[in-house]
mmCIF file with all atom_site columns, C-alpha atoms in Angstrom:
data_model
loop_
_atom_site.group_PDB
_atom_site.id
_atom_site.type_symbol
_atom_site.label_atom_id
_atom_site.label_alt_id
_atom_site.label_comp_id
_atom_site.label_asym_id
_atom_site.label_entity_id
_atom_site.label_seq_id
_atom_site.pdbx_PDB_ins_code
_atom_site.Cartn_x
_atom_site.Cartn_y
_atom_site.Cartn_z
_atom_site.occupancy
_atom_site.B_iso_or_equiv
_atom_site.pdbx_formal_charge
_atom_site.auth_seq_id
_atom_site.auth_comp_id
_atom_site.auth_asym_id
_atom_site.auth_atom_id
_atom_site.pdbx_PDB_model_num
ATOM 1   C CA . UNK A 1 1   ? 0.267   -0.055 -0.153  1.00 63.00 ? 30  UNK A CA 1
ATOM 2   C CA . UNK A 1 2   ? 1.184   3.131  -0.795  1.00 76.00 ? 31  UNK A CA 1
ATOM 3   C CA . UNK A 1 3   ? -0.469  5.618  0.426   1.00 94.00 ? 32  UNK A CA 1
ATOM 4   C CA . UNK A 1 4   ? 0.385   9.035  -0.162  1.00 96.00 ? 33  UNK A CA 1
ATOM 5   C CA . UNK A 1 5   ? 3.504   9.478  -2.321  1.00 97.00 ? 34  UNK A CA 1
ATOM 6   C CA . UNK A 1 6   ? 5.641   12.688 -1.868  1.00 97.00 ? 35  UNK A CA 1
ATOM 7   C CA . UNK A 1 7   ? 8.703   13.729 -4.890  1.00 97.00 ? 36  UNK A CA 1
ATOM 8   C CA . UNK A 1 8   ? 10.991  14.598 -4.509  1.00 97.00 ? 37  UNK A CA 1
ATOM 9   C CA . UNK A 1 9   ? 12.236  14.043 -0.948  1.00 96.00 ? 38  UNK A CA 1
ATOM 10  C CA . UNK A 1 10  ? 15.042  16.225 -0.843  1.00 97.00 ? 39  UNK A CA 1
ATOM 11  C CA . UNK A 1 11  ? 15.136  19.661 -3.387  1.00 97.00 ? 40  UNK A CA 1
ATOM 12  C CA . UNK A 1 12  ? 17.731  22.862 -4.088  1.00 97.00 ? 41  UNK A CA 1
ATOM 13  C CA . UNK A 1 13  ? 16.696  25.817 -5.257  1.00 97.00 ? 42  UNK A CA 1
ATOM 14  C CA . UNK A 1 14  ? 17.858  29.697 -6.441  1.00 97.00 ? 43  UNK A CA 1
ATOM 15  C CA . UNK A 1 15  ? 15.987  32.296 -5.752  1.00 98.00 ? 44  UNK A CA 1
ATOM 16  C CA . UNK A 1 16  ? 13.403  33.067 -8.824  1.00 97.00 ? 45  UNK A CA 1
ATOM 17  C CA . UNK A 1 17  ? 12.992  29.919 -9.597  1.00 97.00 ? 46  UNK A CA 1
ATOM 18  C CA . UNK A 1 18  ? 10.140  27.678 -10.534 1.00 96.00 ? 47  UNK A CA 1
ATOM 19  C CA . UNK A 1 19  ? 9.305   23.386 -9.414  1.00 96.00 ? 48  UNK A CA 1
ATOM 20  C CA . UNK A 1 20  ? 6.676   21.638 -8.900  1.00 98.00 ? 49  UNK A CA 1
ATOM 21  C CA . UNK A 1 21  ? 5.963   19.252 -5.562  1.00 98.00 ? 50  UNK A CA 1
ATOM 22  C CA . UNK A 1 22  ? 4.531   16.159 -6.372  1.00 98.00 ? 51  UNK A CA 1
ATOM 23  C CA . UNK A 1 23  ? 1.987   14.369 -4.379  1.00 98.00 ? 52  UNK A CA 1
ATOM 24  C CA . UNK A 1 24  ? 0.098   11.018 -5.216  1.00 97.00 ? 53  UNK A CA 1
ATOM 25  C CA . UNK A 1 25  ? -2.099  8.795  -3.109  1.00 97.00 ? 54  UNK A CA 1
ATOM 26  C CA . UNK A 1 26  ? -4.055  5.688  -4.145  1.00 96.00 ? 55  UNK A CA 1
ATOM 27  C CA . UNK A 1 27  ? -6.482  6.144  -1.847  1.00 94.00 ? 56  UNK A CA 1
ATOM 28  C CA . UNK A 1 28  ? -9.725  7.398  -3.031  1.00 93.00 ? 57  UNK A CA 1
ATOM 29  C CA . UNK A 1 29  ? -9.763  9.852  -1.227  1.00 92.00 ? 58  UNK A CA 1
ATOM 30  C CA . UNK A 1 30  ? -11.684 13.693 -1.780  1.00 91.00 ? 59  UNK A CA 1
ATOM 31  C CA . UNK A 1 31  ? -9.711  15.711 0.171   1.00 91.00 ? 60  UNK A CA 1
ATOM 32  C CA . UNK A 1 32  ? -5.559  16.675 -0.176  1.00 94.00 ? 61  UNK A CA 1
ATOM 33  C CA . UNK A 1 33  ? -4.023  19.661 1.540   1.00 94.00 ? 62  UNK A CA 1
ATOM 34  C CA . UNK A 1 34  ? -0.273  20.557 0.920   1.00 96.00 ? 63  UNK A CA 1
ATOM 35  C CA . UNK A 1 35  ? 1.746   21.995 4.503   1.00 96.00 ? 64  UNK A CA 1
ATOM 36  C CA . UNK A 1 36  ? 4.649   23.732 5.664   1.00 97.00 ? 65  UNK A CA 1
ATOM 37  C CA . UNK A 1 37  ? 6.556   22.538 8.800   1.00 96.00 ? 66  UNK A CA 1
ATOM 38  C CA . UNK A 1 38  ? 9.614   24.799 9.742   1.00 94.00 ? 67  UNK A CA 1
ATOM 39  C CA . UNK A 1 39  ? 11.926  24.597 12.368  1.00 87.00 ? 68  UNK A CA 1
ATOM 40  C CA . UNK A 1 40  ? 9.993   25.142 15.554  1.00 83.00 ? 69  UNK A CA 1
ATOM 41  C CA . UNK A 1 41  ? 6.965   25.354 14.577  1.00 85.00 ? 70  UNK A CA 1
ATOM 42  C CA . UNK A 1 42  ? 3.585   23.383 13.889  1.00 88.00 ? 71  UNK A CA 1
ATOM 43  C CA . UNK A 1 43  ? 2.754   22.551 9.786   1.00 93.00 ? 72  UNK A CA 1
ATOM 44  C CA . UNK A 1 44  ? 0.784   24.936 8.385   1.00 94.00 ? 73  UNK A CA 1
ATOM 45  C CA . UNK A 1 45  ? -1.471  24.856 5.886   1.00 93.00 ? 74  UNK A CA 1
ATOM 46  C CA . UNK A 1 46  ? -0.696  26.032 2.414   1.00 95.00 ? 75  UNK A CA 1
ATOM 47  C CA . UNK A 1 47  ? -3.569  25.013 0.483   1.00 95.00 ? 76  UNK A CA 1
ATOM 48  C CA . UNK A 1 48  ? -6.603  22.300 0.292   1.00 93.00 ? 77  UNK A CA 1
ATOM 49  C CA . UNK A 1 49  ? -8.430  20.011 -2.108  1.00 93.00 ? 78  UNK A CA 1
ATOM 50  C CA . UNK A 1 50  ? -12.243 18.794 -1.383  1.00 90.00 ? 79  UNK A CA 1
ATOM 51  C CA . UNK A 1 51  ? -11.973 17.061 -4.870  1.00 90.00 ? 80  UNK A CA 1
ATOM 52  C CA . UNK A 1 52  ? -10.578 17.385 -8.284  1.00 92.00 ? 81  UNK A CA 1
ATOM 53  C CA . UNK A 1 53  ? -11.321 20.403 -9.687  1.00 93.00 ? 82  UNK A CA 1
ATOM 54  C CA . UNK A 1 54  ? -11.724 22.661 -6.385  1.00 92.00 ? 83  UNK A CA 1
ATOM 55  C CA . UNK A 1 55  ? -9.152  24.307 -4.404  1.00 94.00 ? 84  UNK A CA 1
ATOM 56  C CA . UNK A 1 56  ? -8.845  26.607 -1.951  1.00 92.00 ? 85  UNK A CA 1
ATOM 57  C CA . UNK A 1 57  ? -6.131  28.468 -0.222  1.00 93.00 ? 86  UNK A CA 1
ATOM 58  C CA . UNK A 1 58  ? -5.276  27.355 3.176   1.00 91.00 ? 87  UNK A CA 1
ATOM 59  C CA . UNK A 1 59  ? -3.084  29.846 6.239   1.00 90.00 ? 88  UNK A CA 1
ATOM 60  C CA . UNK A 1 60  ? -0.530  30.814 3.608   1.00 94.00 ? 89  UNK A CA 1
ATOM 61  C CA . UNK A 1 61  ? -1.108  30.817 0.111   1.00 95.00 ? 90  UNK A CA 1
ATOM 62  C CA . UNK A 1 62  ? 1.454   33.225 -1.060  1.00 96.00 ? 91  UNK A CA 1
ATOM 63  C CA . UNK A 1 63  ? 4.078   32.232 -3.728  1.00 96.00 ? 92  UNK A CA 1
ATOM 64  C CA . UNK A 1 64  ? 2.182   29.108 -3.905  1.00 97.00 ? 93  UNK A CA 1
ATOM 65  C CA . UNK A 1 65  ? 0.045   27.508 -6.968  1.00 97.00 ? 94  UNK A CA 1
ATOM 66  C CA . UNK A 1 66  ? -2.091  24.286 -6.677  1.00 97.00 ? 95  UNK A CA 1
ATOM 67  C CA . UNK A 1 67  ? -4.299  22.257 -9.264  1.00 96.00 ? 96  UNK A CA 1
ATOM 68  C CA . UNK A 1 68  ? -6.528  18.827 -8.895  1.00 96.00 ? 97  UNK A CA 1
ATOM 69  C CA . UNK A 1 69  ? -7.415  17.591 -12.438 1.00 96.00 ? 98  UNK A CA 1
ATOM 70  C CA . UNK A 1 70  ? -7.435  13.772 -10.889 1.00 96.00 ? 99  UNK A CA 1
ATOM 71  C CA . UNK A 1 71  ? -8.537  12.171 -7.927  1.00 95.00 ? 100 UNK A CA 1
ATOM 72  C CA . UNK A 1 72  ? -5.130  11.158 -7.120  1.00 96.00 ? 101 UNK A CA 1
ATOM 73  C CA . UNK A 1 73  ? -2.356  14.235 -7.451  1.00 97.00 ? 102 UNK A CA 1
ATOM 74  C CA . UNK A 1 74  ? -2.437  17.374 -6.166  1.00 98.00 ? 103 UNK A CA 1
ATOM 75  C CA . UNK A 1 75  ? 0.555   18.705 -6.987  1.00 98.00 ? 104 UNK A CA 1
ATOM 76  C CA . UNK A 1 76  ? 2.414   22.168 -5.446  1.00 98.00 ? 105 UNK A CA 1
ATOM 77  C CA . UNK A 1 77  ? 3.919   24.903 -8.235  1.00 98.00 ? 106 UNK A CA 1
ATOM 78  C CA . UNK A 1 78  ? 6.531   27.344 -6.358  1.00 97.00 ? 107 UNK A CA 1
ATOM 79  C CA . UNK A 1 79  ? 6.839   30.043 -8.999  1.00 92.00 ? 108 UNK A CA 1
ATOM 80  C CA . UNK A 1 80  ? 9.496   32.067 -7.894  1.00 96.00 ? 109 UNK A CA 1
ATOM 81  C CA . UNK A 1 81  ? 10.814  30.362 -4.675  1.00 97.00 ? 110 UNK A CA 1
ATOM 82  C CA . UNK A 1 82  ? 12.227  32.451 -2.583  1.00 97.00 ? 111 UNK A CA 1
ATOM 83  C CA . UNK A 1 83  ? 14.829  31.754 0.951   1.00 97.00 ? 112 UNK A CA 1
ATOM 84  C CA . UNK A 1 84  ? 11.209  32.245 3.327   1.00 96.00 ? 113 UNK A CA 1
ATOM 85  C CA . UNK A 1 85  ? 10.521  29.084 1.077   1.00 97.00 ? 114 UNK A CA 1
ATOM 86  C CA . UNK A 1 86  ? 12.999  26.765 2.328   1.00 97.00 ? 115 UNK A CA 1
ATOM 87  C CA . UNK A 1 87  ? 10.548  24.274 5.108   1.00 97.00 ? 116 UNK A CA 1
ATOM 88  C CA . UNK A 1 88  ? 9.535   21.121 5.068   1.00 97.00 ? 117 UNK A CA 1
ATOM 89  C CA . UNK A 1 89  ? 6.724   20.539 2.392   1.00 98.00 ? 118 UNK A CA 1
ATOM 90  C CA . UNK A 1 90  ? 3.931   17.773 3.531   1.00 97.00 ? 119 UNK A CA 1
ATOM 91  C CA . UNK A 1 91  ? 0.823   16.731 1.787   1.00 97.00 ? 120 UNK A CA 1
ATOM 92  C CA . UNK A 1 92  ? -2.164  14.940 3.162   1.00 95.00 ? 121 UNK A CA 1
ATOM 93  C CA . UNK A 1 93  ? -4.936  13.007 2.431   1.00 93.00 ? 122 UNK A CA 1
ATOM 94  C CA . UNK A 1 94  ? -8.414  12.653 4.099   1.00 90.00 ? 123 UNK A CA 1
ATOM 95  C CA . UNK A 1 95  ? -11.253 9.861  3.701   1.00 86.00 ? 124 UNK A CA 1
ATOM 96  C CA . UNK A 1 96  ? -13.311 13.139 3.995   1.00 78.00 ? 125 UNK A CA 1
ATOM 97  C CA . UNK A 1 97  ? -13.901 16.550 3.980   1.00 68.00 ? 126 UNK A CA 1
ATOM 98  C CA . UNK A 1 98  ? -14.352 16.876 7.676   1.00 72.00 ? 127 UNK A CA 1
ATOM 99  C CA . UNK A 1 99  ? -13.923 15.001 11.471  1.00 70.00 ? 128 UNK A CA 1
ATOM 100 C CA . UNK A 1 100 ? -11.255 12.780 9.816   1.00 79.00 ? 129 UNK A CA 1
ATOM 101 C CA . UNK A 1 101 ? -8.011  11.674 10.325  1.00 85.00 ? 130 UNK A CA 1
ATOM 102 C CA . UNK A 1 102 ? -5.257  12.913 7.346   1.00 89.00 ? 131 UNK A CA 1
ATOM 103 C CA . UNK A 1 103 ? -2.510  10.312 6.053   1.00 93.00 ? 132 UNK A CA 1
ATOM 104 C CA . UNK A 1 104 ? 0.764   11.883 5.550   1.00 95.00 ? 133 UNK A CA 1
ATOM 105 C CA . UNK A 1 105 ? 3.743   11.892 3.229   1.00 97.00 ? 134 UNK A CA 1
ATOM 106 C CA . UNK A 1 106 ? 7.037   11.630 3.933   1.00 96.00 ? 135 UNK A CA 1
ATOM 107 C CA . UNK A 1 107 ? 7.965   15.020 2.969   1.00 97.00 ? 136 UNK A CA 1
ATOM 108 C CA . UNK A 1 108 ? 9.789   17.611 0.943   1.00 97.00 ? 137 UNK A CA 1
ATOM 109 C CA . UNK A 1 109 ? 12.661  19.363 2.058   1.00 97.00 ? 138 UNK A CA 1
ATOM 110 C CA . UNK A 1 110 ? 13.375  22.150 -0.008  1.00 97.00 ? 139 UNK A CA 1
ATOM 111 C CA . UNK A 1 111 ? 16.073  25.036 0.571   1.00 97.00 ? 140 UNK A CA 1
ATOM 112 C CA . UNK A 1 112 ? 16.149  27.310 -1.463  1.00 97.00 ? 141 UNK A CA 1
ATOM 113 C CA . UNK A 1 113 ? 19.740  29.220 -1.756  1.00 97.00 ? 142 UNK A CA 1
ATOM 114 C CA . UNK B 2 1   ? -1.838  34.415 17.695  1.00 75.00 ? 2   UNK B CA 1
ATOM 115 C CA . UNK B 2 2   ? -1.305  30.748 18.401  1.00 87.00 ? 3   UNK B CA 1
ATOM 116 C CA . UNK B 2 3   ? -4.342  29.004 18.233  1.00 93.00 ? 4   UNK B CA 1
ATOM 117 C CA . UNK B 2 4   ? -2.904  25.675 19.774  1.00 96.00 ? 5   UNK B CA 1
ATOM 118 C CA . UNK B 2 5   ? -0.424  25.465 22.240  1.00 97.00 ? 6   UNK B CA 1
ATOM 119 C CA . UNK B 2 6   ? 2.235   22.823 23.726  1.00 97.00 ? 7   UNK B CA 1
ATOM 120 C CA . UNK B 2 7   ? 4.032   23.940 25.860  1.00 93.00 ? 8   UNK B CA 1
ATOM 121 C CA . UNK B 2 8   ? 5.744   21.977 26.733  1.00 95.00 ? 9   UNK B CA 1
ATOM 122 C CA . UNK B 2 9   ? 8.780   21.774 24.120  1.00 95.00 ? 10  UNK B CA 1
ATOM 123 C CA . UNK B 2 10  ? 9.894   18.373 25.763  1.00 97.00 ? 11  UNK B CA 1
ATOM 124 C CA . UNK B 2 11  ? 8.806   15.649 28.137  1.00 97.00 ? 12  UNK B CA 1
ATOM 125 C CA . UNK B 2 12  ? 11.343  12.577 29.567  1.00 98.00 ? 13  UNK B CA 1
ATOM 126 C CA . UNK B 2 13  ? 8.984   9.538  31.110  1.00 98.00 ? 14  UNK B CA 1
ATOM 127 C CA . UNK B 2 14  ? 10.631  6.196  32.722  1.00 98.00 ? 15  UNK B CA 1
ATOM 128 C CA . UNK B 2 15  ? 10.178  3.874  30.382  1.00 98.00 ? 16  UNK B CA 1
ATOM 129 C CA . UNK B 2 16  ? 7.014   1.952  31.890  1.00 97.00 ? 17  UNK B CA 1
ATOM 130 C CA . UNK B 2 17  ? 6.022   4.907  33.481  1.00 98.00 ? 18  UNK B CA 1
ATOM 131 C CA . UNK B 2 18  ? 3.158   7.433  32.131  1.00 98.00 ? 19  UNK B CA 1
ATOM 132 C CA . UNK B 2 19  ? 3.300   10.086 30.028  1.00 98.00 ? 20  UNK B CA 1
ATOM 133 C CA . UNK B 2 20  ? 1.150   12.954 29.319  1.00 98.00 ? 21  UNK B CA 1
ATOM 134 C CA . UNK B 2 21  ? 1.151   15.606 26.942  1.00 98.00 ? 22  UNK B CA 1
ATOM 135 C CA . UNK B 2 22  ? -1.153  18.287 27.506  1.00 98.00 ? 23  UNK B CA 1
ATOM 136 C CA . UNK B 2 23  ? -2.583  20.726 24.955  1.00 98.00 ? 24  UNK B CA 1
ATOM 137 C CA . UNK B 2 24  ? -4.549  24.164 25.161  1.00 98.00 ? 25  UNK B CA 1
ATOM 138 C CA . UNK B 2 25  ? -6.222  26.143 22.590  1.00 97.00 ? 26  UNK B CA 1
ATOM 139 C CA . UNK B 2 26  ? -8.428  29.131 22.286  1.00 96.00 ? 27  UNK B CA 1
ATOM 140 C CA . UNK B 2 27  ? -10.723 28.658 19.584  1.00 92.00 ? 28  UNK B CA 1
ATOM 141 C CA . UNK B 2 28  ? -14.209 27.558 20.431  1.00 92.00 ? 29  UNK B CA 1
ATOM 142 C CA . UNK B 2 29  ? -15.590 26.953 16.891  1.00 90.00 ? 30  UNK B CA 1
ATOM 143 C CA . UNK B 2 30  ? -12.789 23.913 17.359  1.00 92.00 ? 31  UNK B CA 1
ATOM 144 C CA . UNK B 2 31  ? -14.631 20.756 17.237  1.00 91.00 ? 32  UNK B CA 1
ATOM 145 C CA . UNK B 2 32  ? -12.439 17.977 17.101  1.00 92.00 ? 33  UNK B CA 1
ATOM 146 C CA . UNK B 2 33  ? -8.904  17.154 17.667  1.00 94.00 ? 34  UNK B CA 1
ATOM 147 C CA . UNK B 2 34  ? -6.501  14.798 16.939  1.00 94.00 ? 35  UNK B CA 1
ATOM 148 C CA . UNK B 2 35  ? -2.648  13.418 18.266  1.00 96.00 ? 36  UNK B CA 1
ATOM 149 C CA . UNK B 2 36  ? 0.286   12.809 15.974  1.00 96.00 ? 37  UNK B CA 1
ATOM 150 C CA . UNK B 2 37  ? 3.188   10.963 16.389  1.00 97.00 ? 38  UNK B CA 1
ATOM 151 C CA . UNK B 2 38  ? 6.280   12.193 13.811  1.00 96.00 ? 39  UNK B CA 1
ATOM 152 C CA . UNK B 2 39  ? 9.802   10.001 13.807  1.00 96.00 ? 40  UNK B CA 1
ATOM 153 C CA . UNK B 2 40  ? 12.699  12.710 12.360  1.00 92.00 ? 41  UNK B CA 1
ATOM 154 C CA . UNK B 2 41  ? 12.489  12.616 7.845   1.00 90.00 ? 42  UNK B CA 1
ATOM 155 C CA . UNK B 2 42  ? 8.826   10.612 7.745   1.00 94.00 ? 43  UNK B CA 1
ATOM 156 C CA . UNK B 2 43  ? 5.343   12.448 7.930   1.00 95.00 ? 44  UNK B CA 1
ATOM 157 C CA . UNK B 2 44  ? 3.377   12.523 10.513  1.00 95.00 ? 45  UNK B CA 1
ATOM 158 C CA . UNK B 2 45  ? 0.970   9.733  11.420  1.00 95.00 ? 46  UNK B CA 1
ATOM 159 C CA . UNK B 2 46  ? -1.841  9.663  13.437  1.00 94.00 ? 47  UNK B CA 1
ATOM 160 C CA . UNK B 2 47  ? -2.701  8.278  17.004  1.00 96.00 ? 48  UNK B CA 1
ATOM 161 C CA . UNK B 2 48  ? -5.785  9.047  18.364  1.00 96.00 ? 49  UNK B CA 1
ATOM 162 C CA . UNK B 2 49  ? -9.142  12.103 17.910  1.00 94.00 ? 50  UNK B CA 1
ATOM 163 C CA . UNK B 2 50  ? -11.810 12.791 20.094  1.00 94.00 ? 51  UNK B CA 1
ATOM 164 C CA . UNK B 2 51  ? -14.807 14.947 18.914  1.00 93.00 ? 52  UNK B CA 1
ATOM 165 C CA . UNK B 2 52  ? -16.061 18.017 21.058  1.00 93.00 ? 53  UNK B CA 1
ATOM 166 C CA . UNK B 2 53  ? -18.838 15.428 22.052  1.00 94.00 ? 54  UNK B CA 1
ATOM 167 C CA . UNK B 2 54  ? -17.030 13.384 24.053  1.00 96.00 ? 55  UNK B CA 1
ATOM 168 C CA . UNK B 2 55  ? -14.079 13.849 27.136  1.00 97.00 ? 56  UNK B CA 1
ATOM 169 C CA . UNK B 2 56  ? -12.356 11.007 26.437  1.00 98.00 ? 57  UNK B CA 1
ATOM 170 C CA . UNK B 2 57  ? -11.148 8.307  24.127  1.00 97.00 ? 58  UNK B CA 1
ATOM 171 C CA . UNK B 2 58  ? -9.025  5.642  24.583  1.00 98.00 ? 59  UNK B CA 1
ATOM 172 C CA . UNK B 2 59  ? -7.168  2.955  22.210  1.00 97.00 ? 60  UNK B CA 1
ATOM 173 C CA . UNK B 2 60  ? -4.888  0.706  23.641  1.00 97.00 ? 61  UNK B CA 1
ATOM 174 C CA . UNK B 2 61  ? -1.710  2.602  25.282  1.00 98.00 ? 62  UNK B CA 1
ATOM 175 C CA . UNK B 2 62  ? -3.112  5.713  24.555  1.00 98.00 ? 63  UNK B CA 1
ATOM 176 C CA . UNK B 2 63  ? -6.220  7.792  25.659  1.00 98.00 ? 64  UNK B CA 1
ATOM 177 C CA . UNK B 2 64  ? -7.165  10.830 24.914  1.00 98.00 ? 65  UNK B CA 1
ATOM 178 C CA . UNK B 2 65  ? -9.074  13.782 27.497  1.00 98.00 ? 66  UNK B CA 1
ATOM 179 C CA . UNK B 2 66  ? -10.073 17.018 26.166  1.00 98.00 ? 67  UNK B CA 1
ATOM 180 C CA . UNK B 2 67  ? -11.865 19.394 28.525  1.00 97.00 ? 68  UNK B CA 1
ATOM 181 C CA . UNK B 2 68  ? -13.451 21.848 27.080  1.00 96.00 ? 69  UNK B CA 1
ATOM 182 C CA . UNK B 2 69  ? -14.756 24.177 29.483  1.00 96.00 ? 70  UNK B CA 1
ATOM 183 C CA . UNK B 2 70  ? -10.486 24.722 30.336  1.00 97.00 ? 71  UNK B CA 1
ATOM 184 C CA . UNK B 2 71  ? -10.319 24.443 26.504  1.00 97.00 ? 72  UNK B CA 1
ATOM 185 C CA . UNK B 2 72  ? -7.581  21.664 27.419  1.00 98.00 ? 73  UNK B CA 1
ATOM 186 C CA . UNK B 2 73  ? -6.498  18.255 26.474  1.00 97.00 ? 74  UNK B CA 1
ATOM 187 C CA . UNK B 2 74  ? -4.110  15.453 27.073  1.00 98.00 ? 75  UNK B CA 1
ATOM 188 C CA . UNK B 2 75  ? -2.800  12.595 25.759  1.00 98.00 ? 76  UNK B CA 1
ATOM 189 C CA . UNK B 2 76  ? -1.674  10.067 28.017  1.00 98.00 ? 77  UNK B CA 1
ATOM 190 C CA . UNK B 2 77  ? 0.449   6.646  27.034  1.00 98.00 ? 78  UNK B CA 1
ATOM 191 C CA . UNK B 2 78  ? 0.683   4.045  29.821  1.00 98.00 ? 79  UNK B CA 1
ATOM 192 C CA . UNK B 2 79  ? 2.818   2.379  29.364  1.00 98.00 ? 80  UNK B CA 1
ATOM 193 C CA . UNK B 2 80  ? 5.195   4.446  27.642  1.00 98.00 ? 81  UNK B CA 1
ATOM 194 C CA . UNK B 2 81  ? 7.802   2.328  25.666  1.00 97.00 ? 82  UNK B CA 1
ATOM 195 C CA . UNK B 2 82  ? 10.973  2.563  23.839  1.00 96.00 ? 83  UNK B CA 1
ATOM 196 C CA . UNK B 2 83  ? 9.700   3.323  20.573  1.00 96.00 ? 84  UNK B CA 1
ATOM 197 C CA . UNK B 2 84  ? 6.731   5.967  22.014  1.00 98.00 ? 85  UNK B CA 1
ATOM 198 C CA . UNK B 2 85  ? 10.701  8.861  21.908  1.00 98.00 ? 86  UNK B CA 1
ATOM 199 C CA . UNK B 2 86  ? 9.159   10.613 18.851  1.00 98.00 ? 87  UNK B CA 1
ATOM 200 C CA . UNK B 2 87  ? 7.163   14.533 18.735  1.00 97.00 ? 88  UNK B CA 1
ATOM 201 C CA . UNK B 2 88  ? 3.974   14.503 19.503  1.00 98.00 ? 89  UNK B CA 1
ATOM 202 C CA . UNK B 2 89  ? 1.320   17.045 17.731  1.00 97.00 ? 90  UNK B CA 1
ATOM 203 C CA . UNK B 2 90  ? -1.966  17.862 18.622  1.00 97.00 ? 91  UNK B CA 1
ATOM 204 C CA . UNK B 2 91  ? -4.044  19.111 15.877  1.00 94.00 ? 92  UNK B CA 1
ATOM 205 C CA . UNK B 2 92  ? -7.974  20.724 16.127  1.00 93.00 ? 93  UNK B CA 1
ATOM 206 C CA . UNK B 2 93  ? -10.617 21.108 13.029  1.00 90.00 ? 94  UNK B CA 1
ATOM 207 C CA . UNK B 2 94  ? -12.204 23.735 12.683  1.00 85.00 ? 95  UNK B CA 1
ATOM 208 C CA . UNK B 2 95  ? -16.530 23.977 12.571  1.00 69.00 ? 96  UNK B CA 1
ATOM 209 C CA . UNK B 2 96  ? -16.907 27.289 10.652  1.00 60.00 ? 97  UNK B CA 1
ATOM 210 C CA . UNK B 2 97  ? -20.322 25.875 8.712   1.00 54.00 ? 98  UNK B CA 1
ATOM 211 C CA . UNK B 2 98  ? -18.544 26.182 4.589   1.00 51.00 ? 99  UNK B CA 1
ATOM 212 C CA . UNK B 2 99  ? -17.492 22.499 5.278   1.00 52.00 ? 100 UNK B CA 1
ATOM 213 C CA . UNK B 2 100 ? -14.108 21.217 4.915   1.00 55.00 ? 101 UNK B CA 1
ATOM 214 C CA . UNK B 2 101 ? -11.031 22.917 6.645   1.00 65.00 ? 102 UNK B CA 1
ATOM 215 C CA . UNK B 2 102 ? -7.612  21.703 7.624   1.00 81.00 ? 103 UNK B CA 1
ATOM 216 C CA . UNK B 2 103 ? -5.732  21.788 10.850  1.00 88.00 ? 104 UNK B CA 1
ATOM 217 C CA . UNK B 2 104 ? -4.572  24.008 13.246  1.00 91.00 ? 105 UNK B CA 1
ATOM 218 C CA . UNK B 2 105 ? -1.600  22.216 14.505  1.00 94.00 ? 106 UNK B CA 1
ATOM 219 C CA . UNK B 2 106 ? 0.647   22.893 17.649  1.00 96.00 ? 107 UNK B CA 1
ATOM 220 C CA . UNK B 2 107 ? 4.369   23.283 18.013  1.00 96.00 ? 108 UNK B CA 1
ATOM 221 C CA . UNK B 2 108 ? 4.955   19.736 19.196  1.00 96.00 ? 109 UNK B CA 1
ATOM 222 C CA . UNK B 2 109 ? 6.252   17.976 22.579  1.00 97.00 ? 110 UNK B CA 1
ATOM 223 C CA . UNK B 2 110 ? 9.052   15.750 22.032  1.00 97.00 ? 111 UNK B CA 1
ATOM 224 C CA . UNK B 2 111 ? 8.655   13.138 23.983  1.00 98.00 ? 112 UNK B CA 1
ATOM 225 C CA . UNK B 2 112 ? 11.694  10.968 25.204  1.00 98.00 ? 113 UNK B CA 1
ATOM 226 C CA . UNK B 2 113 ? 11.446  7.586  26.664  1.00 98.00 ? 114 UNK B CA 1
ATOM 227 C CA . UNK B 2 114 ? 14.565  7.165  28.781  1.00 96.00 ? 115 UNK B CA 1
ATOM 228 C CA . UNK B 2 115 ? 15.208  3.093  29.769  1.00 91.00 ? 116 UNK B CA 1
#
């Protein structure tokens, strides 16, 4: 059982570069989300999606774009990377919209220099 | 303004004893609470949850208690085992009437189980 798969696991970007963090789940979950975790901080919600074609902003959406063309995939795009986006990024999926536990991927450690 | 607070960055407990991790929240709209466990270089894994209509939920060695009037919840682990050494995050979900919402996390407590 793959669960939630994130790629890449590690990435170094130069300021101003763009890239896409990939996230795929094989549990047929409707709800997916992206979080970032910074040192000494809890996870903070970037964007989420309640189903294919529907996305919305979380707590810290600036500098990130998302799309949801299929149930399985929820990529996160950094349009122009900044050092402030150095973080560990986690993708998650839930079996329901509310009051269900989130299943997390292993994370992508991103460094912007 | 932190809505979910875990005021103990770390906690050291002897193997076999009880571990008690605490969490406070400020948003009265939170109605579902979860605990996650995280090992280094891994994603968080779900441990246990509780709805605001309950005051206790138990799953094996793990029990979560919710005190709504105090806006406080705690996770009890009995007995503590070496594999319990990890960072524990408290998280909450809000019912704002809009349907889906993400989770609001605390900063985590690093639990260290001493042999």
